Structure formats: structure tokens, C-alpha cells
Amino acid sequence: GTHETTVLVVGALHPHAVERLGKTFRIETLKEGDPALVTPELAARVRGIAANAVIDGPVMDALPNLEIIANFGVGYDKVDAVYAESAGVMVTNTPDVLTEEVADTTLGLLLDTVRELPQAQAWLREGKWENQGNYPLTKLSLRGRRVGIFGLGRIGKAVGRRIEAFGLPIAYHNRRKADGVTYDYYPTLLELAEAVDTLIVVAPGGAGTEKTINAEVLRALGPDGVLINIGRGSVVDEEALIEALGNGTIAAVGLDVFADEPHVPQALIDLPNATLLPHVGSASQATRRAMADLVVDNLIAWFGDGAPLTPVPETVNVKRHA
Ligand code: NDP
């Protein structure tokens, strides 16, 4: 540790993380993970990265003394963890500290989508309650629904506990059966979509889930179908979704994440049956601060005893050389 170790802050990192890093490390900053921005001086000195940005193979190659990438966020699809492992570089993320917050947001998004609460509030604020009468009755209800969870991990299970309290049956799809739950397991996403009318995506991004919510899955969900995505935008084929919402293949969608953030397709914005949030799943002051602390604590632990707090599965066996 101490100020002899240089940590590179890449992207717009939480100010609390930057402040704490500055107390222990020598800090350098980079707007993005672009190898063209790496000076020879940085290449010689950087041993750690605190990242809220894309970190891929070329930028790792440009930093020969890099040992660890501490990602801000539990989802680390912007970091090439497979390449990192092959290069002997540790990758950490920020699990657990955001789980309950993101699950809370998911239930809020589900209720907003099904019961049109944002639209009802707009009705009041626009003076329509007083001038035109009651907000129209919602076509959809949570009552009688059957919920499928795609990605029953830490957050998916916290969502499941909340859905149980709402009195709705739950089924799920993962690559493997999950421990500690009695929910019905479906070995494919399509079978899950056929069995439920409400599909909540809490799966990570990356190649394994890319556009897996496609036209066929949306058709299987059916005309009363509601899709909620709090996982990653890349999981959904947005073109197929826009078509399915427009022609009644499914009833409604609630999205916190998008394929090309912060850009949201105008066709989605124009759809009345789409409830859209600007990636606020974990975005409270307290939770973001806890995530910032975990980024810093992973770096301190690595440069201390070499045992990071929350390594990602791909790099769990990477060891310090020094
Ligand atoms: P976990 O790793 O605990 O859970 C991920 C789950 O997805 C696991 O159950 C895993 O099961 C399943 N899964 C992974 N890949 C696949 C696949 N190819 N096919 C089917 N199932 C798959 O992660 P968390 O619950 O902590 O977080 C989940 C994701 O939520 C993050 O990766 C992130 O993208 C997103 N997120 C979004 C936030 C927001 O603000 N909107 C905030 C925080 C997280 P198995 O391995 O058996 O397949």
C-alpha cells in the first residue's frame, strides 16, 4: 500500500471512492479505458485500476504492471474478466451491498408498469383529476400473475422473497438449479416464458445472455405478458421488444437498463405501455457509498495481504506475484 502504489481511476468514479483512494494510493485518472491515452509513465507505474468504464484486453496489455481491476458495480460485463485471468490480473466487483436496494427498485418498477402509477401521478399533476375525473382503471393487475425470474442469483433471490410476500407463484431459469429455493426450475428461458406471464430479468450482461429475450420468448410470454428488466440492456433484443409492445404480442414493459445507455430508442419513449427508468437500480446515496467503499477495500486488501474481499468467479484463483 501507501502512496508508492499507483491506482488508475478510469471513468466517472464515485467521489467517496476517489477521496478514500487518495488517502492510501497515488492516483492517476483516465477518462476511458483507451490504450491510446496510456502514457509511458502510466504504463510503468500503474498497478491497480478502479473502474467505472470499459476495461478490455488492449488497455490491460498497455499496463504491464497491472495486478487488479476493481469494478464499481456487481455487473462487470464492461471488464474482460476472461482476458484478465489469462493475463494474471485480479478482477473484483461489488456484490451483496446493493442486493436489497436493487430488489426494492425492481418491485417498484413492476408495480409502476402494471398499475401505471407514474401515469396516474402525471394525471394528478396535470390537473386532470379535478377537471376530468378519476384516472382510468388499469387494464393490468398483479393479482393472479405467475412470475418468472431469469437470473435467480443474489438479487434474483431477493426479488423472489418480495414476490412471495405479494402472494404470487414463482418459477425461474438459470444455467444451473439454484440452492435454497423451492421455486419451479426451467432448464431453458423459452420454457420459463411459456410457463409465466410476468418475466423479471436479473441476469448479467455478456455473450451468454446477449439478446436472449427475443421475439420467440416475447411471443411465449403472451398478450397479458409483462417484461421487467433490471439486469442488463444487452439481454433484450430491443427491436423485437418495440415490435411486441406495438402489436400486442405482450402487454407492457418496465426497463431500468438499455442496450446503448444513456441513449434510449425514441420508439420506446413513444410507447405508452413502456415504463422507463434511467438505470437507478442501486442509485441511493447510501448504497452507492457502500459500493464505493467496497471498491476501495478490495484494492487495499489486494495490496495488503493479497486477499481481495470480492473477486469475480473468473479470477478467483489469481494470486499476487510480488
Ligand atoms: P449473481 O451472479 O448472484 O446472479 C446472476 C444469476 O444469473 C445467477 O443465478 C446465474 O445462475 C444466472 N445466469 C448467469 N448467466 C446466465 C445465463 N447465460 N443463462 C441463464 N442464467 C444465467 O448476480 P447478482 O444477482 O448480484 O446481479 C445480477 C445482475 O444484476 C448483475 O450482473 C447486473 O448486470 C445486474 N444489476 C443491475 C443493477 C441496476 O442498477 N439495474 C444493479 C445491480 C446489478 P447460473 O450461473 O446458474 O446460470
mmCIF file of C-alpha atoms and ligand atoms in Angstrom:
data_model
loop_
_atom_site.group_PDB
_atom_site.id
_atom_site.type_symbol
_atom_site.label_atom_id
_atom_site.label_comp_id
_atom_site.label_asym_id
_atom_site.label_seq_id
_atom_site.Cartn_x
_atom_site.Cartn_y
_atom_site.Cartn_z
ATOM 1 C CA GLY A 1 0.000 0.000 0.000
ATOM 2 C CA THR A 2 0.882 3.611 0.828
ATOM 3 C CA HIS A 3 1.330 6.357 -1.716
ATOM 4 C CA GLU A 4 4.035 4.417 -3.563
ATOM 5 C CA THR A 5 1.383 2.319 -5.286
ATOM 6 C CA THR A 6 -0.330 3.948 -8.254
ATOM 7 C CA VAL A 7 -4.008 3.289 -8.853
ATOM 8 C CA LEU A 8 -5.602 4.473 -12.087
ATOM 9 C CA VAL A 9 -9.186 5.746 -11.814
ATOM 10 C CA VAL A 10 -10.927 5.074 -15.137
ATOM 11 C CA GLY A 11 -14.297 6.688 -15.898
ATOM 12 C CA ALA A 12 -16.510 8.762 -13.594
ATOM 13 C CA LEU A 13 -15.930 7.059 -10.241
ATOM 14 C CA HIS A 14 -17.944 7.847 -7.100
ATOM 15 C CA PRO A 15 -16.284 10.842 -5.308
ATOM 16 C CA HIS A 16 -16.166 8.978 -1.992
ATOM 17 C CA ALA A 17 -14.107 6.223 -3.633
ATOM 18 C CA VAL A 18 -11.730 8.757 -5.203
ATOM 19 C CA GLU A 19 -11.328 10.559 -1.859
ATOM 20 C CA ARG A 20 -10.575 7.343 0.035
ATOM 21 C CA LEU A 21 -8.214 6.051 -2.671
ATOM 22 C CA GLY A 22 -6.267 9.308 -2.423
ATOM 23 C CA LYS A 23 -5.549 8.651 1.249
ATOM 24 C CA THR A 24 -3.812 5.343 0.520
ATOM 25 C CA PHE A 25 -2.601 5.386 -3.071
ATOM 26 C CA ARG A 26 -1.087 7.682 -5.622
ATOM 27 C CA ILE A 27 -3.978 8.332 -8.004
ATOM 28 C CA GLU A 28 -3.986 8.968 -11.730
ATOM 29 C CA THR A 29 -7.129 9.394 -13.817
ATOM 30 C CA LEU A 30 -8.201 8.410 -17.315
ATOM 31 C CA LYS A 31 -11.479 9.425 -18.950
ATOM 32 C CA GLU A 32 -11.914 5.995 -20.530
ATOM 33 C CA GLY A 33 -10.130 2.695 -20.889
ATOM 34 C CA ASP A 34 -8.396 3.666 -24.135
ATOM 35 C CA PRO A 35 -4.832 2.335 -24.600
ATOM 36 C CA ALA A 36 -4.030 5.428 -26.718
ATOM 37 C CA LEU A 37 -4.411 7.545 -23.555
ATOM 38 C CA VAL A 38 -1.825 5.491 -21.622
ATOM 39 C CA THR A 39 1.458 7.432 -21.415
ATOM 40 C CA PRO A 40 4.785 5.582 -20.945
ATOM 41 C CA GLU A 41 4.902 6.990 -17.414
ATOM 42 C CA LEU A 42 1.491 5.495 -16.581
ATOM 43 C CA ALA A 43 2.452 2.210 -18.220
ATOM 44 C CA ALA A 44 5.454 1.983 -15.914
ATOM 45 C CA ARG A 45 3.669 2.837 -12.684
ATOM 46 C CA VAL A 46 0.023 1.659 -12.684
ATOM 47 C CA ARG A 47 -0.563 -1.442 -10.546
ATOM 48 C CA GLY A 48 -4.292 -1.144 -9.924
ATOM 49 C CA ILE A 49 -7.420 0.170 -11.649
ATOM 50 C CA ALA A 50 -10.602 1.457 -10.033
ATOM 51 C CA ALA A 51 -13.054 1.273 -12.904
ATOM 52 C CA ASN A 52 -16.417 2.596 -13.927
ATOM 53 C CA ALA A 53 -15.659 2.068 -17.615
ATOM 54 C CA VAL A 54 -14.877 -0.480 -20.304
ATOM 55 C CA ILE A 55 -11.593 -2.261 -19.499
ATOM 56 C CA ASP A 56 -10.639 -4.691 -22.243
ATOM 57 C CA GLY A 57 -7.566 -6.653 -23.317
ATOM 58 C CA PRO A 58 -5.738 -3.845 -25.188
ATOM 59 C CA VAL A 59 -5.778 -1.491 -22.187
ATOM 60 C CA MET A 60 -4.574 -4.320 -19.910
ATOM 61 C CA ASP A 61 -1.762 -5.002 -22.395
ATOM 62 C CA ALA A 62 -0.819 -1.303 -22.281
ATOM 63 C CA LEU A 63 -0.322 -1.564 -18.493
ATOM 64 C CA PRO A 64 2.324 -4.303 -17.968
ATOM 65 C CA ASN A 65 2.438 -3.838 -14.174
ATOM 66 C CA LEU A 66 -1.337 -4.064 -13.727
ATOM 67 C CA GLU A 67 -2.369 -6.511 -10.977
ATOM 68 C CA ILE A 68 -6.008 -5.750 -10.192
ATOM 69 C CA ILE A 69 -9.126 -4.152 -11.676
ATOM 70 C CA ALA A 70 -11.682 -3.161 -9.011
ATOM 71 C CA ASN A 71 -15.007 -2.685 -10.796
ATOM 72 C CA PHE A 72 -17.641 -0.302 -9.423
ATOM 73 C CA GLY A 73 -20.840 -2.375 -9.671
ATOM 74 C CA VAL A 74 -21.752 -6.041 -9.254
ATOM 75 C CA GLY A 75 -22.242 -6.354 -13.033
ATOM 76 C CA TYR A 76 -18.757 -6.420 -14.586
ATOM 77 C CA ASP A 77 -19.665 -7.060 -18.235
ATOM 78 C CA LYS A 78 -17.594 -3.972 -19.205
ATOM 79 C CA VAL A 79 -14.438 -5.678 -17.870
ATOM 80 C CA ASP A 80 -12.963 -8.556 -19.888
ATOM 81 C CA ALA A 81 -12.528 -10.873 -16.885
ATOM 82 C CA VAL A 82 -11.602 -13.881 -19.039
ATOM 83 C CA TYR A 83 -8.725 -11.941 -20.601
ATOM 84 C CA ALA A 84 -7.745 -10.609 -17.175
ATOM 85 C CA GLU A 85 -7.466 -14.164 -15.841
ATOM 86 C CA SER A 86 -5.228 -15.179 -18.744
ATOM 87 C CA ALA A 87 -3.035 -12.129 -18.046
ATOM 88 C CA GLY A 88 -2.861 -12.910 -14.303
ATOM 89 C CA VAL A 89 -4.922 -9.839 -13.399
ATOM 90 C CA MET A 90 -7.423 -9.969 -10.498
ATOM 91 C CA VAL A 91 -10.932 -8.546 -11.071
ATOM 92 C CA THR A 92 -13.251 -7.594 -8.204
ATOM 93 C CA ASN A 93 -16.866 -6.328 -8.205
ATOM 94 C CA THR A 94 -19.357 -5.034 -5.599
ATOM 95 C CA PRO A 95 -21.858 -7.813 -4.778
ATOM 96 C CA ASP A 96 -24.222 -8.025 -1.769
ATOM 97 C CA VAL A 97 -24.033 -4.370 -0.640
ATOM 98 C CA LEU A 98 -26.580 -3.418 -3.325
ATOM 99 C CA THR A 99 -28.736 -6.565 -3.404
ATOM 100 C CA GLU A 100 -31.713 -5.421 -1.297
ATOM 101 C CA GLU A 101 -31.736 -1.916 -2.821
ATOM 102 C CA VAL A 102 -31.886 -3.276 -6.379
ATOM 103 C CA ALA A 103 -34.614 -5.762 -5.369
ATOM 104 C CA ASP A 104 -36.647 -2.874 -3.888
ATOM 105 C CA THR A 105 -36.283 -0.920 -7.133
ATOM 106 C CA THR A 106 -37.362 -3.990 -9.124
ATOM 107 C CA LEU A 107 -40.641 -4.271 -7.212
ATOM 108 C CA GLY A 108 -41.240 -0.532 -7.644
ATOM 109 C CA LEU A 109 -40.707 -0.861 -11.382
ATOM 110 C CA LEU A 110 -43.036 -3.882 -11.531
ATOM 111 C CA LEU A 111 -45.832 -2.030 -9.698
ATOM 112 C CA ASP A 112 -45.326 1.103 -11.814
ATOM 113 C CA THR A 113 -45.511 -0.963 -15.001
ATOM 114 C CA VAL A 114 -48.584 -2.993 -14.082
ATOM 115 C CA ARG A 115 -50.618 -0.364 -12.192
ATOM 116 C CA GLU A 116 -49.494 2.713 -14.211
ATOM 117 C CA LEU A 117 -48.558 4.666 -11.081
ATOM 118 C CA PRO A 118 -46.277 7.200 -12.867
ATOM 119 C CA GLN A 119 -49.055 7.933 -15.389
ATOM 120 C CA ALA A 120 -51.611 8.251 -12.570
ATOM 121 C CA GLN A 121 -49.365 10.758 -10.793
ATOM 122 C CA ALA A 122 -48.957 12.726 -14.013
ATOM 123 C CA TRP A 123 -52.772 12.777 -14.318
ATOM 124 C CA LEU A 124 -52.992 14.431 -10.869
ATOM 125 C CA ARG A 125 -50.139 16.887 -11.511
ATOM 126 C CA GLU A 126 -51.676 17.944 -14.833
ATOM 127 C CA GLY A 127 -54.909 18.852 -13.019
ATOM 128 C CA LYS A 128 -56.886 16.137 -14.799
ATOM 129 C CA TRP A 129 -58.244 14.579 -11.586
ATOM 130 C CA GLU A 130 -60.035 17.833 -10.769
ATOM 131 C CA ASN A 131 -61.023 18.707 -14.348
ATOM 132 C CA GLN A 132 -61.674 15.331 -15.994
ATOM 133 C CA GLY A 133 -62.308 12.961 -13.098
ATOM 134 C CA ASN A 134 -60.678 9.742 -11.982
ATOM 135 C CA TYR A 135 -57.652 8.194 -13.683
ATOM 136 C CA PRO A 136 -58.863 5.335 -15.931
ATOM 137 C CA LEU A 137 -58.890 1.868 -14.351
ATOM 138 C CA THR A 138 -55.732 -0.068 -15.205
ATOM 139 C CA LYS A 139 -56.098 -2.916 -17.664
ATOM 140 C CA LEU A 140 -53.408 -4.888 -15.844
ATOM 141 C CA SER A 141 -53.156 -6.115 -12.271
ATOM 142 C CA LEU A 142 -50.576 -8.079 -10.322
ATOM 143 C CA ARG A 143 -53.359 -10.282 -8.958
ATOM 144 C CA GLY A 144 -53.391 -13.778 -10.454
ATOM 145 C CA ARG A 145 -49.998 -13.395 -12.099
ATOM 146 C CA ARG A 146 -47.293 -16.035 -12.251
ATOM 147 C CA VAL A 147 -43.777 -14.644 -12.077
ATOM 148 C CA GLY A 148 -40.659 -15.970 -13.786
ATOM 149 C CA ILE A 149 -37.205 -14.821 -12.720
ATOM 150 C CA PHE A 150 -34.415 -15.035 -15.318
ATOM 151 C CA GLY A 151 -31.216 -14.965 -13.216
ATOM 152 C CA LEU A 152 -32.012 -16.261 -9.730
ATOM 153 C CA GLY A 153 -28.769 -15.167 -8.050
ATOM 154 C CA ARG A 154 -28.222 -12.775 -5.159
ATOM 155 C CA ILE A 155 -30.593 -10.075 -6.476
ATOM 156 C CA GLY A 156 -32.989 -12.546 -8.129
ATOM 157 C CA LYS A 157 -33.499 -14.336 -4.806
ATOM 158 C CA ALA A 158 -34.122 -11.010 -3.019
ATOM 159 C CA VAL A 159 -36.715 -10.226 -5.706
ATOM 160 C CA GLY A 160 -38.210 -13.698 -5.168
ATOM 161 C CA ARG A 161 -38.632 -13.105 -1.425
ATOM 162 C CA ARG A 162 -40.549 -9.908 -2.193
ATOM 163 C CA ILE A 163 -42.726 -11.603 -4.823
ATOM 164 C CA GLU A 164 -43.525 -14.353 -2.271
ATOM 165 C CA ALA A 165 -44.770 -11.640 0.110
ATOM 166 C CA PHE A 166 -47.010 -10.374 -2.713
ATOM 167 C CA GLY A 167 -48.593 -13.848 -2.797
ATOM 168 C CA LEU A 168 -47.581 -14.789 -6.344
ATOM 169 C CA PRO A 169 -46.118 -18.128 -7.527
ATOM 170 C CA ILE A 170 -42.512 -18.055 -8.781
ATOM 171 C CA ALA A 171 -40.518 -20.018 -11.349
ATOM 172 C CA TYR A 172 -37.001 -19.345 -12.652
ATOM 173 C CA HIS A 173 -34.309 -20.069 -15.211
ATOM 174 C CA ASN A 174 -30.546 -20.236 -14.559
ATOM 175 C CA ARG A 175 -27.947 -22.414 -16.267
ATOM 176 C CA ARG A 176 -27.965 -24.473 -13.066
ATOM 177 C CA LYS A 177 -30.608 -25.109 -10.394
ATOM 178 C CA ALA A 178 -30.267 -22.627 -7.541
ATOM 179 C CA ASP A 179 -29.641 -23.643 -3.927
ATOM 180 C CA GLY A 180 -32.047 -22.847 -1.119
ATOM 181 C CA VAL A 181 -35.252 -22.312 -3.120
ATOM 182 C CA THR A 182 -38.283 -24.468 -3.899
ATOM 183 C CA TYR A 183 -39.418 -22.446 -6.950
ATOM 184 C CA ASP A 184 -40.068 -24.376 -10.179
ATOM 185 C CA TYR A 185 -36.907 -24.597 -12.306
ATOM 186 C CA TYR A 186 -36.982 -24.415 -16.114
ATOM 187 C CA PRO A 187 -33.824 -25.512 -17.942
ATOM 188 C CA THR A 188 -34.483 -23.096 -20.827
ATOM 189 C CA LEU A 189 -35.601 -19.465 -20.956
ATOM 190 C CA LEU A 190 -38.259 -20.306 -23.545
ATOM 191 C CA GLU A 191 -39.878 -22.924 -21.295
ATOM 192 C CA LEU A 192 -39.902 -20.398 -18.449
ATOM 193 C CA ALA A 193 -41.529 -17.753 -20.673
ATOM 194 C CA GLU A 194 -44.194 -20.288 -21.718
ATOM 195 C CA ALA A 195 -44.971 -21.077 -18.056
ATOM 196 C CA VAL A 196 -45.349 -17.486 -16.778
ATOM 197 C CA ASP A 197 -46.981 -14.173 -17.748
ATOM 198 C CA THR A 198 -44.554 -11.903 -15.873
ATOM 199 C CA LEU A 199 -40.846 -12.206 -16.600
ATOM 200 C CA ILE A 200 -38.260 -10.405 -14.470
ATOM 201 C CA VAL A 201 -34.726 -10.271 -15.893
ATOM 202 C CA VAL A 202 -31.944 -10.089 -13.271
ATOM 203 C CA ALA A 203 -29.345 -11.893 -15.374
ATOM 204 C CA PRO A 204 -25.913 -10.396 -16.091
ATOM 205 C CA GLY A 205 -24.851 -8.975 -19.463
ATOM 206 C CA GLY A 206 -22.206 -10.508 -21.713
ATOM 207 C CA ALA A 207 -22.115 -13.006 -24.554
ATOM 208 C CA GLY A 208 -24.006 -15.757 -22.703
ATOM 209 C CA THR A 209 -27.193 -13.687 -22.315
ATOM 210 C CA GLU A 210 -26.973 -11.332 -25.326
ATOM 211 C CA LYS A 211 -30.443 -10.726 -26.880
ATOM 212 C CA THR A 212 -31.813 -13.888 -25.260
ATOM 213 C CA ILE A 213 -35.104 -12.043 -24.670
ATOM 214 C CA ASN A 214 -36.030 -12.269 -28.360
ATOM 215 C CA ALA A 215 -39.239 -12.354 -30.448
ATOM 216 C CA GLU A 216 -39.846 -16.028 -29.656
ATOM 217 C CA VAL A 217 -39.546 -15.532 -25.884
ATOM 218 C CA LEU A 218 -41.831 -12.478 -26.026
ATOM 219 C CA ARG A 219 -44.428 -14.472 -28.007
ATOM 220 C CA ALA A 220 -44.255 -17.211 -25.367
ATOM 221 C CA LEU A 221 -44.944 -14.648 -22.635
ATOM 222 C CA GLY A 222 -48.230 -13.868 -24.355
ATOM 223 C CA PRO A 223 -50.698 -10.960 -24.727
ATOM 224 C CA ASP A 224 -51.016 -10.402 -20.939
ATOM 225 C CA GLY A 225 -47.252 -10.609 -20.688
ATOM 226 C CA VAL A 226 -45.215 -8.133 -18.666
ATOM 227 C CA LEU A 227 -41.431 -7.937 -19.024
ATOM 228 C CA ILE A 228 -39.263 -6.261 -16.375
ATOM 229 C CA ASN A 229 -35.528 -5.780 -16.995
ATOM 230 C CA ILE A 230 -33.273 -4.676 -14.123
ATOM 231 C CA GLY A 231 -30.307 -6.832 -15.278
ATOM 232 C CA ARG A 232 -28.590 -5.520 -18.406
ATOM 233 C CA GLY A 233 -29.935 -3.918 -21.580
ATOM 234 C CA SER A 234 -27.897 -6.257 -23.792
ATOM 235 C CA VAL A 235 -30.076 -9.197 -22.637
ATOM 236 C CA VAL A 236 -33.092 -7.840 -24.560
ATOM 237 C CA ASP A 237 -33.473 -7.605 -28.343
ATOM 238 C CA GLU A 238 -34.857 -4.043 -28.222
ATOM 239 C CA GLU A 239 -36.135 -4.084 -31.814
ATOM 240 C CA ALA A 240 -38.148 -7.246 -31.157
ATOM 241 C CA LEU A 241 -39.403 -5.721 -27.895
ATOM 242 C CA ILE A 242 -40.577 -2.497 -29.560
ATOM 243 C CA GLU A 243 -42.464 -4.552 -32.144
ATOM 244 C CA ALA A 244 -44.016 -6.818 -29.491
ATOM 245 C CA LEU A 245 -45.206 -3.813 -27.440
ATOM 246 C CA GLY A 246 -46.630 -2.082 -30.506
ATOM 247 C CA ASN A 247 -48.657 -5.007 -31.845
ATOM 248 C CA GLY A 248 -49.922 -6.508 -28.573
ATOM 249 C CA THR A 249 -47.654 -9.571 -28.533
ATOM 250 C CA ILE A 250 -47.026 -8.598 -24.888
ATOM 251 C CA ALA A 251 -48.902 -6.068 -22.715
ATOM 252 C CA ALA A 252 -46.251 -3.907 -21.090
ATOM 253 C CA VAL A 253 -42.584 -3.493 -20.189
ATOM 254 C CA GLY A 254 -40.621 -1.912 -17.354
ATOM 255 C CA LEU A 255 -36.946 -1.193 -18.089
ATOM 256 C CA ASP A 256 -34.152 0.150 -15.886
ATOM 257 C CA VAL A 257 -31.424 -0.806 -18.367
ATOM 258 C CA PHE A 258 -30.907 -0.353 -22.115
ATOM 259 C CA ALA A 259 -28.671 -1.705 -24.856
ATOM 260 C CA ASP A 260 -26.909 1.620 -25.591
ATOM 261 C CA GLU A 261 -27.059 3.705 -22.395
ATOM 262 C CA PRO A 262 -27.708 6.557 -21.918
ATOM 263 C CA HIS A 263 -29.397 6.509 -25.330
ATOM 264 C CA VAL A 264 -32.974 5.196 -25.227
ATOM 265 C CA PRO A 265 -34.664 4.476 -28.582
ATOM 266 C CA GLN A 266 -37.347 7.093 -29.353
ATOM 267 C CA ALA A 267 -39.718 4.249 -30.312
ATOM 268 C CA LEU A 268 -39.587 3.015 -26.690
ATOM 269 C CA ILE A 269 -40.147 6.516 -25.298
ATOM 270 C CA ASP A 270 -43.171 6.889 -27.599
ATOM 271 C CA LEU A 271 -44.822 3.680 -26.344
ATOM 272 C CA PRO A 272 -47.464 4.267 -23.624
ATOM 273 C CA ASN A 273 -47.031 0.703 -22.302
ATOM 274 C CA ALA A 274 -43.324 1.169 -21.515
ATOM 275 C CA THR A 275 -42.180 2.328 -18.058
ATOM 276 C CA LEU A 276 -38.618 3.586 -18.348
ATOM 277 C CA LEU A 277 -36.060 4.365 -15.634
ATOM 278 C CA PRO A 278 -32.523 5.773 -16.154
ATOM 279 C CA HIS A 279 -30.560 2.850 -14.607
ATOM 280 C CA VAL A 280 -31.373 3.717 -10.982
ATOM 281 C CA GLY A 281 -31.462 0.163 -9.561
ATOM 282 C CA SER A 282 -28.823 0.821 -6.888
ATOM 283 C CA ALA A 283 -28.884 4.615 -7.090
ATOM 284 C CA SER A 284 -29.410 5.761 -3.495
ATOM 285 C CA GLN A 285 -26.722 7.783 -1.732
ATOM 286 C CA ALA A 286 -26.220 5.114 0.959
ATOM 287 C CA THR A 287 -25.936 2.140 -1.407
ATOM 288 C CA ARG A 288 -23.653 3.898 -3.878
ATOM 289 C CA ARG A 289 -21.397 4.896 -0.968
ATOM 290 C CA ALA A 290 -21.271 1.255 0.218
ATOM 291 C CA MET A 291 -20.307 0.213 -3.329
ATOM 292 C CA ALA A 292 -17.587 2.910 -3.391
ATOM 293 C CA ASP A 293 -16.222 1.604 -0.075
ATOM 294 C CA LEU A 294 -16.098 -1.956 -1.405
ATOM 295 C CA VAL A 295 -14.123 -0.861 -4.490
ATOM 296 C CA VAL A 296 -11.535 0.798 -2.229
ATOM 297 C CA ASP A 297 -11.482 -2.042 0.328
ATOM 298 C CA ASN A 298 -10.798 -4.571 -2.440
ATOM 299 C CA LEU A 299 -7.750 -2.548 -3.586
ATOM 300 C CA ILE A 300 -6.490 -2.058 -0.016
ATOM 301 C CA ALA A 301 -6.889 -5.795 0.702
ATOM 302 C CA TRP A 302 -5.106 -6.791 -2.517
ATOM 303 C CA PHE A 303 -2.100 -4.542 -1.903
ATOM 304 C CA GLY A 304 -2.194 -5.535 1.788
ATOM 305 C CA ASP A 305 -2.471 -9.276 2.350
ATOM 306 C CA GLY A 306 -3.227 -10.190 -1.282
ATOM 307 C CA ALA A 307 -6.728 -11.499 -0.495
ATOM 308 C CA PRO A 308 -9.387 -9.289 -2.119
ATOM 309 C CA LEU A 309 -12.839 -9.254 -0.498
ATOM 310 C CA THR A 310 -14.981 -9.977 -3.560
ATOM 311 C CA PRO A 311 -13.097 -11.473 -6.518
ATOM 312 C CA VAL A 312 -15.240 -12.380 -9.547
ATOM 313 C CA PRO A 313 -15.504 -16.134 -10.308
ATOM 314 C CA GLU A 314 -13.272 -15.919 -13.407
ATOM 315 C CA THR A 315 -10.251 -14.636 -11.437
ATOM 316 C CA VAL A 316 -10.827 -16.261 -8.053
ATOM 317 C CA ASN A 317 -7.545 -18.225 -8.359
ATOM 318 C CA VAL A 318 -5.352 -15.306 -9.493
ATOM 319 C CA LYS A 319 -2.569 -14.724 -6.949
ATOM 320 C CA ARG A 320 -0.265 -11.786 -6.242
ATOM 321 C CA HIS A 321 3.277 -12.289 -7.511
ATOM 322 C CA ALA A 322 5.138 -9.631 -5.501
HETATM 323 P P1 NDP B 1 -25.438 -13.217 -9.388
HETATM 324 O O1 NDP B 1 -24.181 -13.645 -10.056
HETATM 325 O O2 NDP B 1 -25.622 -13.517 -7.938
HETATM 326 O O3 NDP B 1 -26.707 -13.785 -10.167
HETATM 327 C C1 NDP B 1 -26.740 -13.939 -11.559
HETATM 328 C C2 NDP B 1 -27.691 -15.080 -11.885
HETATM 329 O O4 NDP B 1 -27.844 -15.172 -13.298
HETATM 330 C C3 NDP B 1 -27.199 -16.428 -11.389
HETATM 331 O O5 NDP B 1 -28.258 -17.068 -10.740
HETATM 332 C C4 NDP B 1 -26.789 -17.179 -12.657
HETATM 333 O O6 NDP B 1 -27.066 -18.568 -12.484
HETATM 334 C C5 NDP B 1 -27.690 -16.533 -13.712
HETATM 335 N N1 NDP B 1 -27.070 -16.550 -15.034
HETATM 336 C C6 NDP B 1 -25.858 -16.047 -15.386
HETATM 337 N N2 NDP B 1 -25.612 -16.248 -16.688
HETATM 338 C C7 NDP B 1 -26.678 -16.916 -17.176
HETATM 339 C C8 NDP B 1 -27.004 -17.442 -18.461
HETATM 340 N N3 NDP B 1 -26.170 -17.308 -19.510
HETATM 341 N N4 NDP B 1 -28.184 -18.063 -18.603
HETATM 342 C C9 NDP B 1 -29.029 -18.212 -17.565
HETATM 343 N N5 NDP B 1 -28.771 -17.736 -16.317
HETATM 344 C C10 NDP B 1 -27.611 -17.100 -16.133
HETATM 345 O O7 NDP B 1 -25.508 -11.642 -9.626
HETATM 346 P P2 NDP B 1 -26.396 -10.549 -8.854
HETATM 347 O O8 NDP B 1 -27.729 -11.129 -8.541
HETATM 348 O O9 NDP B 1 -25.603 -9.949 -7.761
HETATM 349 O O10 NDP B 1 -26.543 -9.456 -10.038
HETATM 350 C C11 NDP B 1 -27.170 -9.815 -11.244
HETATM 351 C C12 NDP B 1 -27.051 -8.750 -12.294
HETATM 352 O O11 NDP B 1 -27.913 -7.663 -11.994
HETATM 353 C C13 NDP B 1 -25.675 -8.089 -12.441
HETATM 354 O O12 NDP B 1 -24.803 -8.880 -13.211
HETATM 355 C C14 NDP B 1 -26.015 -6.782 -13.116
HETATM 356 O O13 NDP B 1 -25.948 -6.924 -14.524
HETATM 357 C C15 NDP B 1 -27.459 -6.527 -12.703
HETATM 358 N N6 NDP B 1 -27.560 -5.344 -11.835
HETATM 359 C C16 NDP B 1 -28.283 -4.257 -12.261
HETATM 360 C C17 NDP B 1 -28.400 -3.146 -11.456
HETATM 361 C C18 NDP B 1 -29.181 -1.959 -11.897
HETATM 362 O O14 NDP B 1 -28.915 -0.871 -11.410
HETATM 363 N N7 NDP B 1 -30.139 -2.094 -12.773
HETATM 364 C C19 NDP B 1 -27.728 -3.063 -10.157
HETATM 365 C C20 NDP B 1 -27.031 -4.278 -9.790
HETATM 366 C C21 NDP B 1 -26.961 -5.364 -10.620
HETATM 367 P P3 NDP B 1 -26.171 -19.680 -13.268
HETATM 368 O O15 NDP B 1 -24.748 -19.344 -13.012
HETATM 369 O O16 NDP B 1 -26.632 -20.991 -12.691
HETATM 370 O O17 NDP B 1 -26.552 -19.563 -14.719
#
